[in-house]
Tab-separated table of C-alpha atoms and ligand atoms in Angstrom:
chain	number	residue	atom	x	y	z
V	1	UNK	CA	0.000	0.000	0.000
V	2	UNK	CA	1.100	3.723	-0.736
V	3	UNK	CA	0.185	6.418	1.188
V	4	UNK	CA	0.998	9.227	-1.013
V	5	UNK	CA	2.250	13.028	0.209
V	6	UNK	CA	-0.038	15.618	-1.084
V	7	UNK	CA	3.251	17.219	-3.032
V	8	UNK	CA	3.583	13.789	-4.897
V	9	UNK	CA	2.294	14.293	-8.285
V	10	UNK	CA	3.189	10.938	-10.401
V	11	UNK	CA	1.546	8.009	-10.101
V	12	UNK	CA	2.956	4.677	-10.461
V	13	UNK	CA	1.215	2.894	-13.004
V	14	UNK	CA	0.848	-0.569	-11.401
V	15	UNK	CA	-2.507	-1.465	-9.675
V	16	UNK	CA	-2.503	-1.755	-5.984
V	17	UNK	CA	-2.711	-5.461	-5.230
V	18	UNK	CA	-2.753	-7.592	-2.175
V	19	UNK	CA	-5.003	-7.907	0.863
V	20	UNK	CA	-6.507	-4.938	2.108
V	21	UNK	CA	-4.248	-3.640	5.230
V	22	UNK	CA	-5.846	-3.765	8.859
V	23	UNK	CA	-5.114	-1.429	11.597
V	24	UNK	CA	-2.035	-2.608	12.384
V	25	UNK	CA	-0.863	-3.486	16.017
V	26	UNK	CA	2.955	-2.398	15.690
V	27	UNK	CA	5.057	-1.296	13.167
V	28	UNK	CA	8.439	-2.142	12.052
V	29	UNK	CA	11.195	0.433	10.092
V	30	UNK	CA	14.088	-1.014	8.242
V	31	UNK	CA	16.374	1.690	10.896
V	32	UNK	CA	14.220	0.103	14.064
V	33	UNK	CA	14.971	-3.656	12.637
V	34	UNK	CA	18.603	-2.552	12.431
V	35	UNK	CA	18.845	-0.944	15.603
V	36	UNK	CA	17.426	-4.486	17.518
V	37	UNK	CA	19.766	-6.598	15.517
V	38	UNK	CA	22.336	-4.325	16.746
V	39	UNK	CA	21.511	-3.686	19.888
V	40	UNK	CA	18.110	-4.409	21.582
V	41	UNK	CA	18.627	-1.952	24.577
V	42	UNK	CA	19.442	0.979	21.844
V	43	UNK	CA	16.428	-0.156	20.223
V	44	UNK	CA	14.469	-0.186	23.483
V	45	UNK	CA	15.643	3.128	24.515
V	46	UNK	CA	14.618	4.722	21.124
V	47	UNK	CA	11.136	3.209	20.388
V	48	UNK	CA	9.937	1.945	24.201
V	49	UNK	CA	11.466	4.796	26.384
V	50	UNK	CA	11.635	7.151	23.582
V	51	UNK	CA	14.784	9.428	24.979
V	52	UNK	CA	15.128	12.428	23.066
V	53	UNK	CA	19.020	12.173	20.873
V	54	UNK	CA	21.226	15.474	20.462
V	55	UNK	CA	20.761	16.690	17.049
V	56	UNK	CA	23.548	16.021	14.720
V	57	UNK	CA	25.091	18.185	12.088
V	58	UNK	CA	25.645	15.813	9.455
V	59	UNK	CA	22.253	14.398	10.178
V	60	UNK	CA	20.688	17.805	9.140
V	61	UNK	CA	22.778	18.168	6.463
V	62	UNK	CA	21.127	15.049	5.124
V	63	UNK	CA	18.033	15.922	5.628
V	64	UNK	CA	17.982	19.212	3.758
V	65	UNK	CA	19.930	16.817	0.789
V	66	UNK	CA	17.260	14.878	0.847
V	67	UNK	CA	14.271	17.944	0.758
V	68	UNK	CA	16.145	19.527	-1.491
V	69	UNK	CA	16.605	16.447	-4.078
V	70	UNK	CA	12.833	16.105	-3.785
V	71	UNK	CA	11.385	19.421	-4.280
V	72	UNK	CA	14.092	19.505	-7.287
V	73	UNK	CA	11.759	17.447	-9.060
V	74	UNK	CA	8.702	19.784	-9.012
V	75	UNK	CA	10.262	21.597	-11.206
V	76	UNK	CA	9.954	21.197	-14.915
V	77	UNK	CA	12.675	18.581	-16.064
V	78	UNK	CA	14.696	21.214	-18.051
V	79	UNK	CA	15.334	23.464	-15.049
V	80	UNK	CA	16.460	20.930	-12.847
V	81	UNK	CA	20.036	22.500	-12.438
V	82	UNK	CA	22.963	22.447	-9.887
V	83	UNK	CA	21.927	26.188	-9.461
V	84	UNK	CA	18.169	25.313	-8.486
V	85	UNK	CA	18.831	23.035	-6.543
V	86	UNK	CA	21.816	25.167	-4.694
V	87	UNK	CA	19.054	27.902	-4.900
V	88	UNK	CA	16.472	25.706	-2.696
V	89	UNK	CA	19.637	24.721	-0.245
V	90	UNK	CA	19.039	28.078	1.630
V	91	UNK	CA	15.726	28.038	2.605
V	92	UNK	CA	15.474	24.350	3.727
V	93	UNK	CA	18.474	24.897	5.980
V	94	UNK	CA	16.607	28.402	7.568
V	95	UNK	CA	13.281	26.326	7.734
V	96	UNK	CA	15.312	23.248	9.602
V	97	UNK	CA	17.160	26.105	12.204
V	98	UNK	CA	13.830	27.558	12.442
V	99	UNK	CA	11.988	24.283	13.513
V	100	UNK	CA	14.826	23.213	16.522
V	101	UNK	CA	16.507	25.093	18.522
V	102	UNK	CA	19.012	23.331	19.612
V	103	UNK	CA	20.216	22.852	16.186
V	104	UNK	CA	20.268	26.118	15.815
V	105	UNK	CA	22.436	26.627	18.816
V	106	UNK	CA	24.816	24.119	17.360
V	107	UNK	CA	25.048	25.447	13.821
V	108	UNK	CA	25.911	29.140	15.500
V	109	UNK	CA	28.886	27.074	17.106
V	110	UNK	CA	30.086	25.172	14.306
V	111	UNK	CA	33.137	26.603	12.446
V	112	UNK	CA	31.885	29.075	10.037
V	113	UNK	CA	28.363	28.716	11.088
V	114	UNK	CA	25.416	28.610	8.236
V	115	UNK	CA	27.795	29.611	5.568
V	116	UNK	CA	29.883	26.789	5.801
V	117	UNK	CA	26.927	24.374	5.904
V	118	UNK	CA	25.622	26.077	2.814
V	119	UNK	CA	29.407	25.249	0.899
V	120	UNK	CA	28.870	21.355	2.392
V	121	UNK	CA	25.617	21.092	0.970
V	122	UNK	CA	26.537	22.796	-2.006
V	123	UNK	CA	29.238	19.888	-2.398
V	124	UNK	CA	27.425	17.398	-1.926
V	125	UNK	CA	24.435	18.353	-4.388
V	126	UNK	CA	27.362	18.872	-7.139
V	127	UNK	CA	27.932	15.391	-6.022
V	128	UNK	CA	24.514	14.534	-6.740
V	129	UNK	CA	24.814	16.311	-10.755
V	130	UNK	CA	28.586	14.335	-11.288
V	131	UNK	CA	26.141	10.983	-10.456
V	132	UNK	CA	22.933	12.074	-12.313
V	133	UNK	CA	21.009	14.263	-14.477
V	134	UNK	CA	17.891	14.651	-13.280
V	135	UNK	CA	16.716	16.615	-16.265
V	136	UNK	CA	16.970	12.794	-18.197
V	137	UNK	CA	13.799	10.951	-15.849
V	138	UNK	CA	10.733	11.453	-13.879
V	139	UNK	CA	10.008	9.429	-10.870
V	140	UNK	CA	7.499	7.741	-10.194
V	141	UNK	CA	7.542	8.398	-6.506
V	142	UNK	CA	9.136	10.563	-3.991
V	143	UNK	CA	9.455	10.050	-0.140
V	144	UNK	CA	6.628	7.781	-0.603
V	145	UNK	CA	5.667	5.474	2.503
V	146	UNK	CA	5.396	1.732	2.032
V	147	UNK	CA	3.503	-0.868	4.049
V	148	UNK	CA	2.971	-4.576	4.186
V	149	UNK	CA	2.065	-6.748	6.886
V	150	UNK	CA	3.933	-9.718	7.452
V	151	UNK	CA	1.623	-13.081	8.682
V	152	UNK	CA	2.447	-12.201	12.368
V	153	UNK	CA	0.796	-9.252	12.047
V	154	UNK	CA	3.793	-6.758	12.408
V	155	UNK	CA	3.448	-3.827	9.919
V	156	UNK	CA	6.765	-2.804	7.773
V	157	UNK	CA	6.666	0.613	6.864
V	158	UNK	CA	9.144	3.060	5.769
V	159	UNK	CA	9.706	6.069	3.382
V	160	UNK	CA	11.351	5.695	-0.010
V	161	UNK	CA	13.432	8.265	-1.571
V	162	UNK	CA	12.482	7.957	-5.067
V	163	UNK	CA	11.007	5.118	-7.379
V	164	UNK	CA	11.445	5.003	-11.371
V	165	UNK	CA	9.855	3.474	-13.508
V	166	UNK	CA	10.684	2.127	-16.888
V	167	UNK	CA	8.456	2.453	-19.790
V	168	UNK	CA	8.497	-1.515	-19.669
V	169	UNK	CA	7.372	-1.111	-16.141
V	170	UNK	CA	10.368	-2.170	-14.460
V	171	UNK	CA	10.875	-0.391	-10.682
V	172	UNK	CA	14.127	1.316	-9.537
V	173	UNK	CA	14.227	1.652	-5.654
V	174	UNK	CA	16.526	5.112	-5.099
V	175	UNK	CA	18.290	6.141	-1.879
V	176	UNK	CA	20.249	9.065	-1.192
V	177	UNK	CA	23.408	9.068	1.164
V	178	UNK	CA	25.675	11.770	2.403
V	179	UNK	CA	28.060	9.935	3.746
V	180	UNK	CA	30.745	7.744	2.005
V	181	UNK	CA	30.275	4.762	0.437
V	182	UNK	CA	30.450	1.289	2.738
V	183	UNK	CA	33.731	-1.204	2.481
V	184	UNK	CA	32.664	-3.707	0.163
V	185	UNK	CA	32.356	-6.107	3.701
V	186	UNK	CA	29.619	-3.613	4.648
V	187	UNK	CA	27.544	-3.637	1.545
V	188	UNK	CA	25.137	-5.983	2.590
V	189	UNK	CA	24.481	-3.800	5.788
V	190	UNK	CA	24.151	-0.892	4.040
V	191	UNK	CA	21.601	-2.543	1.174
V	192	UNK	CA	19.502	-3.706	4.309
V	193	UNK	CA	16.953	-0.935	4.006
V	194	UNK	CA	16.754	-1.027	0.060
V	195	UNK	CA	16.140	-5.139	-0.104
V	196	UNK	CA	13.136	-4.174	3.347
V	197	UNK	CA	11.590	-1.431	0.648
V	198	UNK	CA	11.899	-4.126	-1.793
V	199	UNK	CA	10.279	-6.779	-0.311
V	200	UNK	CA	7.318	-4.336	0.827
V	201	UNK	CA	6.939	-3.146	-2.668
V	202	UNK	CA	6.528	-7.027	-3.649
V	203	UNK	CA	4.168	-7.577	-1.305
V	204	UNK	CA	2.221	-5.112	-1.392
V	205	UNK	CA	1.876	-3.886	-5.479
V	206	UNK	CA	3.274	-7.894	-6.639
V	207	UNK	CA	6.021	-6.106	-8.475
V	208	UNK	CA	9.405	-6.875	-7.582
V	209	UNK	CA	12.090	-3.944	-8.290
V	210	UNK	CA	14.551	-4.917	-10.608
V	211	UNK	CA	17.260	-2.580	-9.207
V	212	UNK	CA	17.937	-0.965	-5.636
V	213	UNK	CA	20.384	2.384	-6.231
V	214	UNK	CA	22.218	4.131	-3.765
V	215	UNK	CA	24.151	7.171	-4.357
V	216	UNK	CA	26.628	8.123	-1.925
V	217	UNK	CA	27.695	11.715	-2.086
V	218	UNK	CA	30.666	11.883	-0.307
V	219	UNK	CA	32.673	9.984	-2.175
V	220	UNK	CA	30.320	9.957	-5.376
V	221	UNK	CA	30.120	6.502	-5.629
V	222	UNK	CA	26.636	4.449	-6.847
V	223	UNK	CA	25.913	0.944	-5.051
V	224	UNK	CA	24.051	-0.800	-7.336
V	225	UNK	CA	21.789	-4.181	-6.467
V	226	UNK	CA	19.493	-6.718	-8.402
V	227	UNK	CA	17.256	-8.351	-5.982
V	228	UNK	CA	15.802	-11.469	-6.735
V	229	UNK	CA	12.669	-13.488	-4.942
V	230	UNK	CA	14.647	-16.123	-3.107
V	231	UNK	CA	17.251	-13.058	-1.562
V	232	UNK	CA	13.540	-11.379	-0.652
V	233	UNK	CA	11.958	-14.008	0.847
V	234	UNK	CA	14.998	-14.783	3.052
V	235	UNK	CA	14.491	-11.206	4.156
V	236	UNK	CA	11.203	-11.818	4.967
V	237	UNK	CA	12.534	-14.775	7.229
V	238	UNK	CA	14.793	-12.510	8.650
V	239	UNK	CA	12.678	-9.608	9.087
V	240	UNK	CA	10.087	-12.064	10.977
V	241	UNK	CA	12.484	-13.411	13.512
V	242	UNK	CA	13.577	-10.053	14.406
V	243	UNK	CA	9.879	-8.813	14.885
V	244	UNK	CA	9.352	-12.238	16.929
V	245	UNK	CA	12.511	-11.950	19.282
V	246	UNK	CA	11.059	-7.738	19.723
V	247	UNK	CA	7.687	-9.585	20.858
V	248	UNK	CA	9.638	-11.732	23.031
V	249	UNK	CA	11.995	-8.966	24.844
V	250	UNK	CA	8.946	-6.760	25.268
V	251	UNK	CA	7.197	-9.668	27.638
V	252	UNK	CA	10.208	-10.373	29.343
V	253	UNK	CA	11.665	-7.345	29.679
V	254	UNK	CA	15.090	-8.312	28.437
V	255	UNK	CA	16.872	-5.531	26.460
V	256	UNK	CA	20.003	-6.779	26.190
V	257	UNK	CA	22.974	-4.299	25.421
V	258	UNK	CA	25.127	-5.374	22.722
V	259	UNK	CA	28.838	-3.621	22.593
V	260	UNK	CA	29.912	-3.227	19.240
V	261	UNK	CA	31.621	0.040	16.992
V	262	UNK	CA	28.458	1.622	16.594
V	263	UNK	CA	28.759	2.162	20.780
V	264	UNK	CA	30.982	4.945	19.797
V	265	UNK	CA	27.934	6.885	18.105
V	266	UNK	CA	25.799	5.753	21.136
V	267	UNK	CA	23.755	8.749	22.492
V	268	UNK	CA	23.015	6.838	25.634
V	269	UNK	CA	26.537	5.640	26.679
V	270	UNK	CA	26.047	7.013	30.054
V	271	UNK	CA	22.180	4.972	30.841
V	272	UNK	CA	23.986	2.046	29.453
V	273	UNK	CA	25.058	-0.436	31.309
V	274	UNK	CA	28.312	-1.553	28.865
V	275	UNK	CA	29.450	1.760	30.112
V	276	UNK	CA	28.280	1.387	34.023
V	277	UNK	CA	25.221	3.136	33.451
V	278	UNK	CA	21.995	2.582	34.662
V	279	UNK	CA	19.209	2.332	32.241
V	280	UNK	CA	16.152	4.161	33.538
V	281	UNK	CA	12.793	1.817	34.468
V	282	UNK	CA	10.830	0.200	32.491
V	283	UNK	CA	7.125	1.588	31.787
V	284	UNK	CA	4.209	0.357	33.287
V	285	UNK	CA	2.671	-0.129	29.547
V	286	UNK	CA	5.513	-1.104	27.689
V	287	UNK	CA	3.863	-0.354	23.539
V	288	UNK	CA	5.042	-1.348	20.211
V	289	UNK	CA	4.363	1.809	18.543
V	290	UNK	CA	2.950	2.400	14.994
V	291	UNK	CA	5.081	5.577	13.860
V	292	UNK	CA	7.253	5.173	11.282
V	293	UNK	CA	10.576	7.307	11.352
V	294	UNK	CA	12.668	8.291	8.623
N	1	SF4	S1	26.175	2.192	24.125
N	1	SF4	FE1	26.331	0.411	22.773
N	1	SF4	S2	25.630	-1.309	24.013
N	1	SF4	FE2	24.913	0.574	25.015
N	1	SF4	S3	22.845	0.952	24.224
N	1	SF4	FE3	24.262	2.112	22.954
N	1	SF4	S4	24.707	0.727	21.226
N	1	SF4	FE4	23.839	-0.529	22.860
């Protein structure tokens, strides 16, 4: 199923297929899924006790990438230029600042405040034209949210970047990075979130994408991925077992910390116990929510 932003304006072609969706009990994002295989008390401390994470820099930076590659597309294909887009880079920032303070504070800090940002972002988005010319297609879809239920009843839900289509009717799943591209040891990591989009949109439409993309801007590399129905549906075994062992922490209450690299980019070192914290209690009601983050 698609639930469509109002600024979406294309239409995939293909029918919506499948069984109708039911209000679901708990939902499940390819980030959340990561975060539990990871670590289930970072996963618990995010979607259970829902502590509040210091805004990052290079998070923002992303996100106004990411605006700013989408709105770049309401325009008609033949002004879609490194200067429109670097042209729509201000205000997203100013809207971002205006919406969080605290980022705000830290931007004002950073060296070379909002200027600097605006050169970063500017980089990266020439990034984007080296990789691309958007004048040469028109998605299908843009930060469009996809959901299937799996047969436990857990809901998988996330937002895509973009999805082409081919005239033949082929799908291309698209994801934009900042950051670098992975070691070719971390690919499969990294792809993760694509192949979950993937196996939603074969669920849910009966079309399986022929090709997951990601562009990292960074180092303006492409990642490139042909899924196929037997790497899906081993995903799906996957994605169940994690959903079943999140079931099975919530009514025990086990959250087990897991030390591993990613500790280093840990907000909540200092509640964890790997680092002789104390995590705070549990609630009374512990819920599997239904929001879906991006
Ligand atoms: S610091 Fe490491 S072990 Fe502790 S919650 Fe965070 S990711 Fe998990």
């Amino acid at each position: 199923m698609f639930y469509r932003r109002p600024m979406s304006t294309v239409d995939l072609a293909a029918p919506e297929v499948g069984p109708t969706v039911e209000e679901p009990a708990w939902s499940l994002s390819p980030s959340r899924a990561l975060d539990f295989k990871n670590c289930a008390l970072l996963y618990r401390f995010r979607v259970i006790d829902k502590l509040p994470e210091p805004p990052s820099i290079d998070a923002a930076r992303g996100t106004v990438i990411h605006a700013v590659l989408e709105k770049l597309f309401d325009l008609a294909a033949e002004q879609r230029t490194i200067h429109a887009a670097l042209e729509l880079t201000e205000p997203q920032w100013r809207e971002l600042l205006a919406d969080d303070e605290e980022l705000a504070a830290l931007v004002a800090e950073a060296p070379g405040g909002l200027p600097a940002l605006l050169q970063s972002t500017g980089e990266l988005l020439d990034s984007y034209f080296a990789l691309e010319d958007p004048r040469r297609l028109e998605p299908a879809e843009r930060e469009v949210l996809v959901e299937m239920a799996l047969p436990s009843g857990v809901h998988l839900k996330g937002f895509v970047d973009r999805l082409d289509r081919s005239a033949a009717g082929d799908l291309r799943v698209v994801d934009y990075k900042s950051g670098k591209s992975p070691h070719e040891a971390y690919e499969g990591k990294a792809l993760f979130q694509l192949r979950f989009y993937a196996l939603v949109l074969w669920r849910s439409t009966g079309v399986l994408p022929r090709l997951l993309r990601l562009y990292y801007l960074s180092d303006r590399e492409i990642l490139d991925y042909a899924p196929d129905a037997a790497d899906l549906e081993a995903l799906e075994r996957q994605v169940e077992a994690i959903a079943a062992a999140i079931v099975r922490a919530r009514e025990t209450g086990d959250w087990r910390y897991k030390q591993s690299k990613l500790c280093d980019w840990c907000a909540h070192q200092a509640i964890c116990p790997a680092f002789g914290g104390t995590p705070p209690p549990l609630p009374e009601q512990v819920e599997l929510p239904d929001a879906v983050d991006r």
